[in-house]
PDB file of C-alpha atoms in Angstrom:
ATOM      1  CA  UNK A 609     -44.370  37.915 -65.170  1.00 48.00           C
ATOM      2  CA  UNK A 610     -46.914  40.595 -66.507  1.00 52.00           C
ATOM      3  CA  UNK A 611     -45.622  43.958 -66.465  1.00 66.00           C
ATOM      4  CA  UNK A 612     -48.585  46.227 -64.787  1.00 78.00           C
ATOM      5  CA  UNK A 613     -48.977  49.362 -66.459  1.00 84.00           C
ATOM      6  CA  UNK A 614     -49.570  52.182 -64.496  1.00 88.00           C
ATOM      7  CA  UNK A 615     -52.894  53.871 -63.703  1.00 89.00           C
ATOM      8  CA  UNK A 616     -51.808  57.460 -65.500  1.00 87.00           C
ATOM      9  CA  UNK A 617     -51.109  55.282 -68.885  1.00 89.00           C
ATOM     10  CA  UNK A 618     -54.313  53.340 -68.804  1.00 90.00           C
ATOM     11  CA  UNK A 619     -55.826  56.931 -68.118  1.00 90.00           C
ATOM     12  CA  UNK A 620     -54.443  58.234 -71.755  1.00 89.00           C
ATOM     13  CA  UNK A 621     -55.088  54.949 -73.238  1.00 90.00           C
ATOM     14  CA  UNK A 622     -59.067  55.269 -72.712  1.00 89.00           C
ATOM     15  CA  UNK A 623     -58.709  59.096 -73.259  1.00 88.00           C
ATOM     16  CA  UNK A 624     -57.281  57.898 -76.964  1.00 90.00           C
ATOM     17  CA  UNK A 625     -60.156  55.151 -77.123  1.00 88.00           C
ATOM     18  CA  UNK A 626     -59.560  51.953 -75.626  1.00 90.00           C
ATOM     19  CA  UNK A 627     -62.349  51.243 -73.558  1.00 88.00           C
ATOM     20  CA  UNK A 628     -60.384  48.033 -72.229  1.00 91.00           C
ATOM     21  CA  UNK A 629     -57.921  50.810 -70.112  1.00 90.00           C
ATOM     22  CA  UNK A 630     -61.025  51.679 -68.114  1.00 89.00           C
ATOM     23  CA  UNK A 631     -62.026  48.233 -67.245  1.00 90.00           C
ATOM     24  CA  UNK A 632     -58.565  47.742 -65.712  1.00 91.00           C
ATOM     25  CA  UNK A 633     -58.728  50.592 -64.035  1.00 89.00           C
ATOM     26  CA  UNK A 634     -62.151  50.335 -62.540  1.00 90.00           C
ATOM     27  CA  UNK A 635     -60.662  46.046 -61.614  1.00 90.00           C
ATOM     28  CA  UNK A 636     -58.124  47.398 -60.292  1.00 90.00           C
ATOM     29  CA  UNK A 637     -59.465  49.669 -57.864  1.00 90.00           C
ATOM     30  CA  UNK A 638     -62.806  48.291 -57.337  1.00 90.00           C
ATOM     31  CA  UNK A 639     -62.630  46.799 -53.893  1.00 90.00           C
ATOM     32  CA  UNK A 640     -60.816  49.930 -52.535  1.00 90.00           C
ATOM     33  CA  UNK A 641     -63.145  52.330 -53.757  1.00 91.00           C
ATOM     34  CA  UNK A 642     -66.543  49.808 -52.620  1.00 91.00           C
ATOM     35  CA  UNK A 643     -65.532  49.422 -49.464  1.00 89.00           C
ATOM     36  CA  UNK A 644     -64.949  52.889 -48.988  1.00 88.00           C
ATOM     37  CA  UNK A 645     -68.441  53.348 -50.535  1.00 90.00           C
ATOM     38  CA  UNK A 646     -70.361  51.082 -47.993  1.00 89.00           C
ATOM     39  CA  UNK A 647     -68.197  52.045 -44.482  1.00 87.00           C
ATOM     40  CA  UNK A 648     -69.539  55.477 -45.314  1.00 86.00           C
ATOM     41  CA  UNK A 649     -73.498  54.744 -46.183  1.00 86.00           C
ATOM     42  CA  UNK A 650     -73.603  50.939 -44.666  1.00 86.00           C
ATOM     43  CA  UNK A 651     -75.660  50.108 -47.170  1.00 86.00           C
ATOM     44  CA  UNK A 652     -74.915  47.837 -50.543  1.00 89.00           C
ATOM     45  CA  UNK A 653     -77.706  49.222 -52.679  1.00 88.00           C
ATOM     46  CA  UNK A 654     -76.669  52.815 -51.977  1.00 89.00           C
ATOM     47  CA  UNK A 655     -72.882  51.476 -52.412  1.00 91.00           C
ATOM     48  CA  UNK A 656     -73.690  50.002 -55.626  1.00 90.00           C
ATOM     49  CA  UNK A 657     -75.401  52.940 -56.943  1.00 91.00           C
ATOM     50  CA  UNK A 658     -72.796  55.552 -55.664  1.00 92.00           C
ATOM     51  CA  UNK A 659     -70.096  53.316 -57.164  1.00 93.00           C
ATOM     52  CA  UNK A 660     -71.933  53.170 -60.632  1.00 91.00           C
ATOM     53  CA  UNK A 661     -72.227  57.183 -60.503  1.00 91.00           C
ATOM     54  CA  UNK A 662     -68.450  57.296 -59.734  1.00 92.00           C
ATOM     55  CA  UNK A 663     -67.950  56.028 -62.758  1.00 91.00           C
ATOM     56  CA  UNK A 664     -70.184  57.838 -64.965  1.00 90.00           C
ATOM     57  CA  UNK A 665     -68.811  61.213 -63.938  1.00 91.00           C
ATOM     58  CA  UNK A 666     -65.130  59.666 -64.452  1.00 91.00           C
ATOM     59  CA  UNK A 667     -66.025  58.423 -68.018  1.00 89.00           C
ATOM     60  CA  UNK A 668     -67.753  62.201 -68.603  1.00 89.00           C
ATOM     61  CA  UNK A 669     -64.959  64.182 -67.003  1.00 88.00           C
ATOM     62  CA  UNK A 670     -62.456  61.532 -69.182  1.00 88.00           C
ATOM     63  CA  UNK A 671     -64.430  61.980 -72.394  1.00 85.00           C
ATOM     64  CA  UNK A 672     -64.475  65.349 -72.239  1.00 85.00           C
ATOM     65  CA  UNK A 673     -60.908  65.824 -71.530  1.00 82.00           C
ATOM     66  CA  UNK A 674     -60.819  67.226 -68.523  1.00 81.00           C
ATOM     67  CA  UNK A 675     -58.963  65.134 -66.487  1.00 82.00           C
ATOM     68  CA  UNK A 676     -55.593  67.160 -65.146  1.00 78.00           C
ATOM     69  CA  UNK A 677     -52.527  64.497 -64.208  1.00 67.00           C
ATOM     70  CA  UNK A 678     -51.684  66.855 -61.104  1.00 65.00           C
ATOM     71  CA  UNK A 679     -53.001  64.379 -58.927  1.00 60.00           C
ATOM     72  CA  UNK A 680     -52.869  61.010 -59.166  1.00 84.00           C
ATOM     73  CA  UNK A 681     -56.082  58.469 -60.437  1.00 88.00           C
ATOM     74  CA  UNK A 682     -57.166  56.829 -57.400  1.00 88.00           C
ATOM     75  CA  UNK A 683     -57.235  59.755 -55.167  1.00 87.00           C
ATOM     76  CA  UNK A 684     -59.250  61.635 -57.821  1.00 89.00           C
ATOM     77  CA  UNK A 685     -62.088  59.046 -58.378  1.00 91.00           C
ATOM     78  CA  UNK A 686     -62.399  58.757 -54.220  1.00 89.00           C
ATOM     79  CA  UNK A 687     -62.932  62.439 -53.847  1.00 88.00           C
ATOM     80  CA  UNK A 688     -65.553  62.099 -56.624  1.00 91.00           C
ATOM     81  CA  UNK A 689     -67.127  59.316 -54.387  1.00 92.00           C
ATOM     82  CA  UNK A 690     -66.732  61.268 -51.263  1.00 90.00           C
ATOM     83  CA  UNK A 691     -68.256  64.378 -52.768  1.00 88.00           C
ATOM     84  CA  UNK A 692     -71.302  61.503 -54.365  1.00 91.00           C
ATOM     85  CA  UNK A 693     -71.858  60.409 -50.630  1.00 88.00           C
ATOM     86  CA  UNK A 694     -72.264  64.051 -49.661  1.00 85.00           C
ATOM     87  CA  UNK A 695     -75.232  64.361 -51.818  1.00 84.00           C
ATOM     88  CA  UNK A 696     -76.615  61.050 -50.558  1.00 86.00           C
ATOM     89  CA  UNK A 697     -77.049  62.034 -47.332  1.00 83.00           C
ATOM     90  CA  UNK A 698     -78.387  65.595 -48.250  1.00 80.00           C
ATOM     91  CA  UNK A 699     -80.833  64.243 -50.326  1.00 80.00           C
ATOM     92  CA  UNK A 700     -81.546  61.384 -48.106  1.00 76.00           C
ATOM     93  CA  UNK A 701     -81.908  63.824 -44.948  1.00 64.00           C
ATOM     94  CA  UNK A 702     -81.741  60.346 -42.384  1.00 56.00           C
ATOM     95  CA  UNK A 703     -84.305  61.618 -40.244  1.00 39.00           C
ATOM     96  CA  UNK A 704     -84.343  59.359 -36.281  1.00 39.00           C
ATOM     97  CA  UNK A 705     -87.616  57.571 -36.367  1.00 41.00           C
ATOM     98  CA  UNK A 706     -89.772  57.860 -33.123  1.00 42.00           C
ATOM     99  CA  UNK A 707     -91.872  55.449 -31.623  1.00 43.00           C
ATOM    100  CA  UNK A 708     -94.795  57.080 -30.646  1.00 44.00           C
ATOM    101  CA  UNK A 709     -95.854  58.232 -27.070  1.00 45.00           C
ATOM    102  CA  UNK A 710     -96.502  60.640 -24.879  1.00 47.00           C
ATOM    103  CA  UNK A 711     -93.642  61.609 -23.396  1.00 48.00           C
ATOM    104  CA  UNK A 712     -91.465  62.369 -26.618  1.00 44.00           C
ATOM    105  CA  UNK A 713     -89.074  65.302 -26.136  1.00 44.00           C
ATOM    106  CA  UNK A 714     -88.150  67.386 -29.113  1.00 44.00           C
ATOM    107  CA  UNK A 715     -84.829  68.501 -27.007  1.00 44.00           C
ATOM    108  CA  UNK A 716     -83.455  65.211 -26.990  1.00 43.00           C
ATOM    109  CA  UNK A 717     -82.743  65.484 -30.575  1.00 44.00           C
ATOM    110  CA  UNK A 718     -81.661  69.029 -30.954  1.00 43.00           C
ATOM    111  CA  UNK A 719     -79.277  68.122 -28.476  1.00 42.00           C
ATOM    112  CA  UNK A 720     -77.598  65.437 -30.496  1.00 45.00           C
ATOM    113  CA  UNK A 721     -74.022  66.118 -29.951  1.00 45.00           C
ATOM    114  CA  UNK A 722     -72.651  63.331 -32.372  1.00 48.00           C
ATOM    115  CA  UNK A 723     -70.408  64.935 -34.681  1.00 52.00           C
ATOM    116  CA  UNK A 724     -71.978  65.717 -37.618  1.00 63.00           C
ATOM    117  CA  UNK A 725     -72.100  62.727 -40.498  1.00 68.00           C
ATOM    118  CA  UNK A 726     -70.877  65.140 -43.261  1.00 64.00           C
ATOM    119  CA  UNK A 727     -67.964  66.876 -41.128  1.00 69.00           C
ATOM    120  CA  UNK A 728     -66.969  62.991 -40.156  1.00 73.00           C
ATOM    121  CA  UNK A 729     -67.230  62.515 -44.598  1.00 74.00           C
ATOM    122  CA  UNK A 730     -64.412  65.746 -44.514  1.00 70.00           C
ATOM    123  CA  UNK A 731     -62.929  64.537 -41.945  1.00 71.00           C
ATOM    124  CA  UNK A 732     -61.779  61.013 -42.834  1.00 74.00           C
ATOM    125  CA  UNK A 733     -61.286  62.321 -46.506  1.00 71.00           C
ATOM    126  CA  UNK A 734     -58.408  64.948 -44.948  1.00 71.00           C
ATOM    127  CA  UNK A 735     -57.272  61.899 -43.218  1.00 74.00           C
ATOM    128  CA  UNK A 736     -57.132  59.992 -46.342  1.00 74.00           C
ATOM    129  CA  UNK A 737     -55.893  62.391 -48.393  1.00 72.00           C
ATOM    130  CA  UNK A 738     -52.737  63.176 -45.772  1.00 76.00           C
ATOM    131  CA  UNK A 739     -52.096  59.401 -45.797  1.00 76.00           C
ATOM    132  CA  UNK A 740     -52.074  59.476 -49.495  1.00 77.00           C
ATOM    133  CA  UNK A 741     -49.168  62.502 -49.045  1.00 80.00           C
ATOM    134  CA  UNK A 742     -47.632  60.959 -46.185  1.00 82.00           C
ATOM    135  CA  UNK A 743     -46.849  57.855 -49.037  1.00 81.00           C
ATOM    136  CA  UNK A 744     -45.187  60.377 -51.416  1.00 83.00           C
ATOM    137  CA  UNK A 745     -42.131  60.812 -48.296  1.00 86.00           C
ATOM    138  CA  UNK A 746     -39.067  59.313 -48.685  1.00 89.00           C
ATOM    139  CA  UNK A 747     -38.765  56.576 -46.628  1.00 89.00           C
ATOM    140  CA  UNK A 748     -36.751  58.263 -43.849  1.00 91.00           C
ATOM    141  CA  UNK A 749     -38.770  60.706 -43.998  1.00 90.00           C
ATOM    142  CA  UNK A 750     -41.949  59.138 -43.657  1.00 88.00           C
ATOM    143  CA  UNK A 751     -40.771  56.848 -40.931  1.00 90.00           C
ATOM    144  CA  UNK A 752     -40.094  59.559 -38.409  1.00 90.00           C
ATOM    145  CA  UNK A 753     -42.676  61.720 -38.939  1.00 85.00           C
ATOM    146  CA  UNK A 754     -45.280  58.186 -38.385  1.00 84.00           C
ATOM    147  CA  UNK A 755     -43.281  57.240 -35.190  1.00 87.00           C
ATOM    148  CA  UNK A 756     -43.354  60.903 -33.889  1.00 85.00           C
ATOM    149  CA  UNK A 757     -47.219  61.865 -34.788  1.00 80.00           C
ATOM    150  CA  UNK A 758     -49.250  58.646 -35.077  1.00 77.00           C
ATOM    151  CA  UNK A 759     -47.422  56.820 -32.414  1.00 79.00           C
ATOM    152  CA  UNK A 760     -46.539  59.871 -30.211  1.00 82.00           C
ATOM    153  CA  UNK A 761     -42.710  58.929 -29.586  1.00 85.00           C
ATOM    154  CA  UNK A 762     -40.014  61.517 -28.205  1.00 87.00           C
ATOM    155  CA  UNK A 763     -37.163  62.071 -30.498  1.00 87.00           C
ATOM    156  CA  UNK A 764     -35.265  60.593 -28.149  1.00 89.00           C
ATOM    157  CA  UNK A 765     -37.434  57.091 -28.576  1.00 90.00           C
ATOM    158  CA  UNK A 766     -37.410  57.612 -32.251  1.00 90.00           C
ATOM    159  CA  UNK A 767     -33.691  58.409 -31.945  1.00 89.00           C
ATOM    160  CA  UNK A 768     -32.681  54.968 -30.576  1.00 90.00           C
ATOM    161  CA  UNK A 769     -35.307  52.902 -32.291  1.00 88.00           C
ATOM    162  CA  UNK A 770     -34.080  53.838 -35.719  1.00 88.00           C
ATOM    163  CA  UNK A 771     -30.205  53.971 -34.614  1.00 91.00           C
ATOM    164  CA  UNK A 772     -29.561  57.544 -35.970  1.00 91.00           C
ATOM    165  CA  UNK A 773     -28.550  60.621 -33.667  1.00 91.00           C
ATOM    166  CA  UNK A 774     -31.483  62.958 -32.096  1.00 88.00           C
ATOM    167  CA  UNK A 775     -30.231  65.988 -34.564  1.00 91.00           C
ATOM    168  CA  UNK A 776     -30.628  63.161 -37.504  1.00 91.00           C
ATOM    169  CA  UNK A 777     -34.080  62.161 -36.247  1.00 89.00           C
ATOM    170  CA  UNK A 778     -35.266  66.088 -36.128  1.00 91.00           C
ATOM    171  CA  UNK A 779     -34.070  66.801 -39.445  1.00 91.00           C
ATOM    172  CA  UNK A 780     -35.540  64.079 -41.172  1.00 91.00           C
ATOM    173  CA  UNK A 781     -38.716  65.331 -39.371  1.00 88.00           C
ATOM    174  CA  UNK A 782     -38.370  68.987 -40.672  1.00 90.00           C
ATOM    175  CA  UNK A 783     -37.604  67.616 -44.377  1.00 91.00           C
ATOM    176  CA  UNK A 784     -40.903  65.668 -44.362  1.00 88.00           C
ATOM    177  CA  UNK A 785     -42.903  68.710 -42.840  1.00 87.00           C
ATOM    178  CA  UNK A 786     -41.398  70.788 -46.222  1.00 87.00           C
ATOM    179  CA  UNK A 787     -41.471  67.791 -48.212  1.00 86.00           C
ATOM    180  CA  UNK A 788     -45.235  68.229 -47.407  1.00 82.00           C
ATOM    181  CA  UNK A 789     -45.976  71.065 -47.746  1.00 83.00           C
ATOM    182  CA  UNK A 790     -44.477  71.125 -51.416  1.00 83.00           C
ATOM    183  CA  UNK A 791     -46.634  68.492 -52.135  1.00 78.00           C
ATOM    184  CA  UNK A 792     -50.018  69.780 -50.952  1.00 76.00           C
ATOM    185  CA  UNK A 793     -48.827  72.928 -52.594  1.00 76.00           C
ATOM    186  CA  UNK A 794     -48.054  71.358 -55.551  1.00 75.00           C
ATOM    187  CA  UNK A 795     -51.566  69.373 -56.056  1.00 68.00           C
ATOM    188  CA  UNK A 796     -53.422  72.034 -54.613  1.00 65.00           C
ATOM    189  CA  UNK A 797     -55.215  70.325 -51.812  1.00 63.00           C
ATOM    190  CA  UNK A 798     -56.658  72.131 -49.315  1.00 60.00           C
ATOM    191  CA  UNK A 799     -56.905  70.045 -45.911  1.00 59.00           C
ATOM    192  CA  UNK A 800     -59.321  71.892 -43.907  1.00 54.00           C
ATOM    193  CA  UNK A 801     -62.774  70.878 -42.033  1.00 45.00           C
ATOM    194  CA  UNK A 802     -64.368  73.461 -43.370  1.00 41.00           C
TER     195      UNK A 802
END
């Protein structure tokens, strides 16, 4: 069986000149980081571009060496894609088209309600990025706090589905509040919509 080395050792392997470290890497987390691409724009020639650009600012933040291990590869190249889909949509205003006519009213498009695209783009990033956290838990950890804020549950629920005591149940939920909390502290991420 082939031993997979991990992405942080193929990162210093192309860093020291092996361009065969960034082809894994880029195989290895192509599909992720397309479809991520395209549920954003719905588009594959936009997707194909933005993923190309990914990787052109990765190989020029690589190259010139500044690349910090705080966080961890994947994360890092999808906020570089999320940031790339950003600009696509500022530069690409995506202006409703209008069929002509008479009776066109200019208020029903100011008063398009629908969240804005680019707070949605911050949005599911936070979401992404809190699920990328939420990973780092101890297991424990990690299930109580999913049972108790993703699937709503009372401690008491949470308490008999994983066959610990109440008092076990809410301290496993304060470690992984602290847990997390050390970790966004530690790889300075800022979770905020604005």
């Amino acid at each position: 069986m082939e031993l997979q080395i991990d992405d942080s050792a193929l990162v210093q392997d192309y860093i020291s000149g092996d361009e065969r470290a960034l082809e894994t890497l880029i195989h290895r987390h192509n599909q992720r980081i397309t479809s991520f691409i395209y549920s954003k724009v719905m588009d594959r020639d936009a997707a194909e571009d933005i993923f190309q650009d990914t990787f052109i600012k990765v190989i020029k933040t690589l190259k010139k060496g500044n690349y910090s291990e705080e966080g961890k590869f994947l994360p890092w190249v999808m906020r570089i894609a999320h940031n790339l889909i950003i600009d696509y949509f500022r530069k690409n205003k995506r202006m409703p088209k209008f069929e002509g006519g008479e009776d066109f009213n200019i208020f029903s498009v100011i008063g398009d309600d629908r969240p804005n695209i680019e707070r949605q783009l911050i949005k599911d990033q936070i979401d992404s990025d809190l699920n990328l956290l939420i990973d780092e838990l101890p297991d424990d950890q990690r299930e109580v706090l999913i049972m108790r804020i993703y699937k709503d549950m009372s401690f008491k629920e949470i308490s008999e589905s994983t066959g610990v005591s109440i008092n076990t149940a809410l301290g496993r939920m304060r470690y992984a509040l602290i847990n997390l909390r050390k970790i966004i502290q530690k790889n300075n991420i800022v979770l905020t919509n604005y």
